[in-house]
Amino acid sequence: MYHILMITWACFGQDDIYQAFHHLGHKVSTLPLISWIYDSPYSKMLYPDVLYETNYVFTFDSYMCDHLRSKGAETIYYAPLAVNPQRMCSVPITVEDEKRFGVDISFVGALYNEKHHFFERLCSKLDPYTIGYLEALIMAQTDIYGCDVMERCLTKDIIAKIEECMPYSTPEGFLAPASHIYSNYYLARKVTETERMLMVELLSERFQMDLYTLDENVKIGRAVNRGIADYMIDMPKIFRLSKINMNVTGKSIHTGIPLRAMDIMGCGGFLLTNFQEDFFRHFEPDVDFVYYTSFEEMLDKAKYYLAHDEEREKIRQSALEKMTREHTFEIRVGQMLQIVNG
C-alpha cells in the first residue's frame, strides 16, 4: 500500500482518480505529488522546473513528451488520458433522454468564437502585411493534420512584429522558442475556431445535428444549439444516444488523444475524429474509431456510417470494451505508480 499525496482543485477526473487510488488499496492525502496534463497548451510544462528530478510529469500528448525529453527532462512521461466506464455507463437513460439526445450527429465543445481573444487583439495592433501573413498561415493549417505548419513558418521578422504588439514574458530557461508560444497560444486557437465552425456548418447542412457549446446564441448552419452540456450527467447521455459523435482536436494538441474522444469511447459512443497520431498507439481505425483527413472524407464517412447501423454498433462496442480493458483510471494510475517507484 502507498500513501498518496494528491492536490484537490476544480479539474475533470479528480473524483475518479481519487477512487482509483482507493480501489487499488492506497491511502490518499490531499497534497501534490504527480502531475497529469489533460489539455494543451499548458505553458508551465515548458518552465525549467520540469527538469528537476523530483517532478514527475505525465502528458497525454506524446509530442510534448518527446520535446521535453529532448531538453533533458528525464521524468516526463507519456500517459494517455483515462475514463471511468462504470460511472459513465451507469448514468440512467429515460425515454425523454432518448427523444432529447437521440440525434444523428452531435458535437460537444467550445467554438473559441468569443470576441477579443488573442488573435483578434493581436490583429488590432498589427500592420496589414503581417495580418495577411498570419491569416494565410491559419488557412493553411486548417484541415491539415499531423504537421505543424504555423510554428515552422513564423519567421524572425514576423515574431519581432508580434512581440512588439503583444509581448509574452517567459522565465529564464524556458524550454521552447517564441514561435512555439505564438503558434500555440495565439494562432492555434483561431485555427480551431475556423475548423470547428466549418465542421458544424458542413455536417448540419446535410444531416441532423446538435451542438453543445458555451455560446448559447451562436447559429451555425442548421445545427440545433443546445447550449452547455453538464459533464457528469448530460455528456454520457449525449455520447451514448447520438449515432455519431464528432471530435475536432484543438490545433495546439499536436499528437495526443483529447479528453473528449476518450470520454466518447469510454461511455459507449461512436467516435468520428480528425487524424491524431496517438490514436494509432492504442486503437485500431474502423474497429474502435473512425478518422478523417479532410472535410470531404468527413462528410463521406458520416454519410456511410449513418446508413450502416450494424457496422457503427460494432465499432461503438469495440471501443467501449477496449476502454474498459485498457484505459480506466485504475489502470493508468497503476502504471504511473510503477514508473514513479521504478
XYZ file of C-alpha atoms in Angstrom:
342
model
C 0.000 0.000 0.000
C 1.174 3.525 -0.845
C 0.372 6.792 0.869
C -0.646 9.079 -1.990
C -0.357 12.863 -1.702
C -2.943 14.466 -4.002
C -3.939 18.081 -4.640
C -7.646 18.888 -4.990
C -8.932 21.603 -7.310
C -11.664 22.130 -9.914
C -10.440 19.721 -12.610
C -12.101 16.940 -14.576
C -11.413 13.405 -13.399
C -10.405 14.366 -9.855
C -13.017 12.203 -8.124
C -12.376 9.297 -10.472
C -8.624 9.396 -9.808
C -9.267 9.532 -6.054
C -11.487 6.453 -6.336
C -8.863 4.693 -8.440
C -6.246 5.129 -5.719
C -8.758 3.960 -3.117
C -9.794 0.870 -5.094
C -6.135 -0.069 -5.551
C -5.785 -0.115 -1.783
C -3.796 3.079 -1.277
C -4.219 5.794 1.347
C -4.826 9.260 -0.107
C -3.980 12.671 1.344
C -4.582 15.936 -0.478
C -1.120 17.306 -1.280
C 0.729 17.383 -4.637
C 2.887 14.525 -5.882
C 2.329 13.681 -9.557
C 1.193 15.932 -12.442
C -1.004 14.519 -15.212
C -1.645 17.017 -18.016
C -5.003 16.653 -19.786
C -5.055 19.699 -22.077
C -2.723 21.692 -24.270
C -1.202 24.229 -24.448
C -0.036 24.408 -20.851
C 2.895 26.780 -20.655
C 4.090 25.681 -17.205
C 5.143 22.370 -18.748
C 7.843 24.393 -20.504
C 9.174 26.025 -17.338
C 12.683 24.892 -16.341
C 11.231 23.429 -13.127
C 10.227 20.288 -15.040
C 13.922 19.427 -15.247
C 14.038 18.732 -11.507
C 14.379 15.020 -10.735
C 11.652 15.223 -8.080
C 8.971 16.316 -10.572
C 7.070 13.507 -12.266
C 5.006 14.927 -15.094
C 2.749 12.786 -17.291
C 1.337 14.244 -20.500
C -1.291 12.883 -22.875
C 0.481 14.373 -25.921
C 3.452 12.250 -26.993
C 4.796 15.219 -28.979
C 5.229 17.236 -25.786
C 6.804 14.270 -24.027
C 9.375 13.854 -26.802
C 10.048 17.598 -26.931
C 10.697 17.911 -23.198
C 12.798 14.775 -23.035
C 14.960 16.216 -25.812
C 15.541 19.174 -23.477
C 16.752 16.905 -20.680
C 13.537 16.382 -18.701
C 14.057 12.753 -17.700
C 10.949 12.462 -15.514
C 8.490 13.445 -18.253
C 6.352 10.521 -19.397
C 3.631 9.899 -21.949
C 0.324 8.821 -20.397
C -2.872 8.844 -22.472
C -5.983 10.004 -20.684
C -8.363 7.591 -18.995
C -12.054 7.137 -18.251
C -14.438 5.668 -15.709
C -16.704 3.488 -17.883
C -18.569 2.112 -14.885
C -19.672 5.581 -13.795
C -20.455 6.882 -17.279
C -22.354 3.793 -18.422
C -24.388 3.682 -15.209
C -25.993 7.086 -15.844
C -29.691 6.170 -16.273
C -31.329 6.977 -19.594
C -35.047 7.711 -19.771
C -37.471 7.774 -22.680
C -37.291 11.563 -22.530
C -33.477 11.352 -22.785
C -33.785 9.208 -25.903
C -36.015 11.802 -27.524
C -33.799 14.695 -26.456
C -30.352 13.269 -27.193
C -31.084 10.660 -29.870
C -29.844 12.527 -32.966
C -27.727 11.605 -35.961
C -24.652 13.711 -35.115
C -23.557 15.654 -32.040
C -20.631 17.891 -31.242
C -19.796 18.880 -27.667
C -17.111 21.521 -27.270
C -16.007 25.130 -27.319
C -16.040 27.052 -30.602
C -13.484 29.648 -29.421
C -15.578 32.317 -31.128
C -15.579 34.737 -28.222
C -14.709 38.342 -29.039
C -11.377 39.904 -28.137
C -9.405 36.690 -27.832
C -5.660 36.616 -28.530
C -5.718 36.647 -32.325
C -8.292 39.438 -32.661
C -6.451 41.564 -30.102
C -3.218 40.924 -31.948
C -4.660 41.903 -35.323
C -5.984 45.155 -33.896
C -2.365 46.242 -33.421
C -0.543 44.731 -36.408
C 0.159 46.133 -39.868
C -1.870 44.795 -42.851
C 1.002 42.723 -44.281
C 1.597 40.822 -41.034
C -2.138 40.273 -40.548
C -2.388 38.843 -44.064
C 0.612 36.598 -43.443
C -0.875 35.207 -40.232
C -4.308 34.715 -41.782
C -2.696 32.781 -44.623
C -0.920 30.557 -42.088
C -4.193 29.917 -40.301
C -5.949 28.929 -43.517
C -3.016 26.712 -44.492
C -3.112 24.898 -41.147
C -6.884 24.375 -41.207
C -7.794 20.863 -42.331
C -4.129 19.748 -42.176
C -3.401 17.060 -39.593
C -0.140 15.586 -38.338
C 2.002 18.525 -39.472
C 2.572 21.876 -37.728
C 2.733 24.469 -40.485
C 2.380 27.581 -38.361
C 5.312 27.315 -35.967
C 7.694 26.474 -38.787
C 6.559 29.468 -40.828
C 6.780 32.117 -38.119
C 9.896 33.921 -39.290
C 12.088 36.074 -37.057
C 10.682 39.247 -38.650
C 7.080 38.173 -38.073
C 7.812 37.152 -34.482
C 9.501 40.513 -33.848
C 6.356 42.339 -35.032
C 4.135 40.158 -32.843
C 6.349 40.655 -29.809
C 6.256 44.406 -30.314
C 2.443 44.404 -30.200
C 1.816 41.689 -27.613
C 4.933 40.663 -25.691
C 4.794 37.334 -23.893
C 7.154 37.025 -20.956
C 8.706 33.661 -20.105
C 11.090 32.712 -17.293
C 14.791 32.244 -17.844
C 15.474 28.770 -19.177
C 12.053 28.430 -20.861
C 12.105 25.200 -22.880
C 10.603 26.458 -26.154
C 11.193 29.336 -28.587
C 8.872 32.316 -29.017
C 7.478 30.734 -32.191
C 6.018 27.918 -30.087
C 4.186 30.314 -27.784
C 2.731 32.478 -30.546
C 1.798 29.487 -32.682
C 0.097 27.504 -29.921
C -1.464 30.311 -27.876
C -2.334 32.926 -30.499
C -2.786 31.149 -33.823
C -3.841 27.582 -32.932
C -6.950 28.823 -31.147
C -8.061 30.667 -34.287
C -7.421 27.596 -36.421
C -9.534 25.522 -34.048
C -12.355 28.072 -34.221
C -12.247 28.082 -38.032
C -12.140 24.301 -38.264
C -14.921 23.617 -35.767
C -17.254 26.229 -37.222
C -16.747 24.808 -40.712
C -17.227 21.248 -39.467
C -20.578 22.116 -37.872
C -21.711 24.076 -40.908
C -20.872 21.322 -43.399
C -22.380 18.476 -41.373
C -25.525 20.321 -40.288
C -26.384 21.280 -43.868
C -26.564 17.575 -44.734
C -27.530 15.751 -41.537
C -29.496 16.199 -38.329
C -27.024 17.730 -35.863
C -26.995 19.027 -32.299
C -24.360 21.423 -30.974
C -23.438 21.778 -27.301
C -21.218 24.784 -26.679
C -20.575 27.736 -24.368
C -22.210 30.338 -26.622
C -25.928 29.548 -26.490
C -26.734 32.193 -29.109
C -24.364 31.230 -31.908
C -26.035 29.903 -35.058
C -24.106 27.698 -37.482
C -25.740 26.137 -40.500
C -28.794 24.122 -39.483
C -27.324 22.821 -36.243
C -29.544 22.977 -33.157
C -27.594 24.831 -30.480
C -28.483 23.321 -27.105
C -26.001 25.328 -25.039
C -23.749 23.896 -22.347
C -23.809 20.165 -21.573
C -23.249 19.050 -17.994
C -20.044 16.983 -17.911
C -21.159 14.386 -15.361
C -24.790 13.789 -16.405
C -25.619 15.131 -19.873
C -22.445 14.256 -21.759
C -22.604 10.483 -21.156
C -26.189 10.527 -22.420
C -25.283 12.590 -25.482
C -22.369 10.326 -26.387
C -24.347 7.103 -25.911
C -27.504 8.221 -27.719
C -26.021 10.135 -30.677
C -25.390 7.943 -33.695
C -22.127 9.808 -34.401
C -20.069 11.939 -32.008
C -17.639 14.392 -33.569
C -14.187 15.280 -32.289
C -12.168 18.138 -33.787
C -8.940 18.311 -31.809
C -7.593 21.713 -30.840
C -4.604 22.506 -33.032
C -2.366 23.085 -30.010
C -2.694 19.350 -29.243
C -0.090 18.013 -31.633
C -0.433 14.221 -31.421
C -2.483 13.489 -28.291
C -5.927 11.951 -27.946
C -8.126 14.666 -26.387
C -10.320 14.049 -23.361
C -13.497 14.403 -25.459
C -12.521 11.458 -27.640
C -11.674 9.221 -24.683
C -14.958 10.136 -22.977
C -16.939 9.333 -26.121
C -15.424 5.867 -26.435
C -15.482 5.313 -22.674
C -19.238 5.610 -22.357
C -20.105 3.579 -25.444
C -20.328 6.281 -28.100
C -19.352 6.103 -31.760
C -16.400 8.411 -32.486
C -15.639 10.195 -35.759
C -12.490 12.257 -35.321
C -9.799 14.116 -37.190
C -6.459 12.338 -37.610
C -4.287 12.341 -34.478
C -1.117 10.246 -34.379
C -1.506 8.927 -30.826
C -4.794 7.191 -31.640
C -2.822 4.588 -33.543
C -0.749 3.716 -30.469
C -3.815 2.368 -28.693
C -6.734 1.885 -31.081
C -7.455 0.343 -34.460
C -9.148 2.552 -37.082
C -12.516 1.310 -38.375
C -12.535 -1.151 -35.468
C -12.521 1.132 -32.403
C -12.958 4.551 -34.017
C -13.201 6.238 -37.413
C -10.990 9.102 -38.534
C -10.870 11.548 -41.434
C -8.095 13.564 -43.052
C -10.208 16.129 -44.911
C -13.670 17.668 -44.704
C -14.683 15.792 -47.823
C -13.712 12.493 -46.209
C -15.522 13.541 -43.021
C -18.779 14.031 -44.931
C -18.383 10.757 -46.799
C -17.775 8.759 -43.624
C -20.593 10.443 -41.741
C -22.973 9.523 -44.545
C -21.672 5.954 -44.709
C -21.893 5.166 -41.001
C -25.314 6.772 -40.600
C -26.515 4.326 -43.248
C -24.790 1.268 -41.715
C -26.171 0.704 -38.239
C -24.568 -2.708 -37.663
C -21.057 -1.511 -38.512
C -21.493 1.553 -36.356
C -22.727 -0.534 -33.438
C -19.827 -2.966 -33.769
C -17.266 -0.130 -33.654
C -19.015 1.522 -30.731
C -18.979 -1.688 -28.720
C -15.370 -2.485 -29.586
C -14.266 0.939 -28.355
C -16.114 0.550 -25.054
C -14.604 -2.896 -24.466
C -11.084 -1.629 -25.145
C -11.543 1.426 -22.924
C -12.820 -0.790 -20.114
C -9.963 -3.254 -20.584
C -7.033 -0.866 -21.093
C -7.850 2.771 -20.303
C -9.513 3.089 -16.902
C -8.248 5.410 -14.177
C -7.236 2.401 -12.087
C -5.072 1.057 -14.897
C -3.463 4.387 -15.675
C -2.798 5.289 -12.047
C -1.246 1.873 -11.510
C 1.061 2.444 -14.488
C 2.114 5.825 -13.121
C 2.918 4.398 -9.708
C 5.073 1.714 -11.313
C 7.061 4.414 -13.095
C 7.456 6.582 -10.006
C 8.628 3.607 -7.954
C 10.868 2.479 -10.867
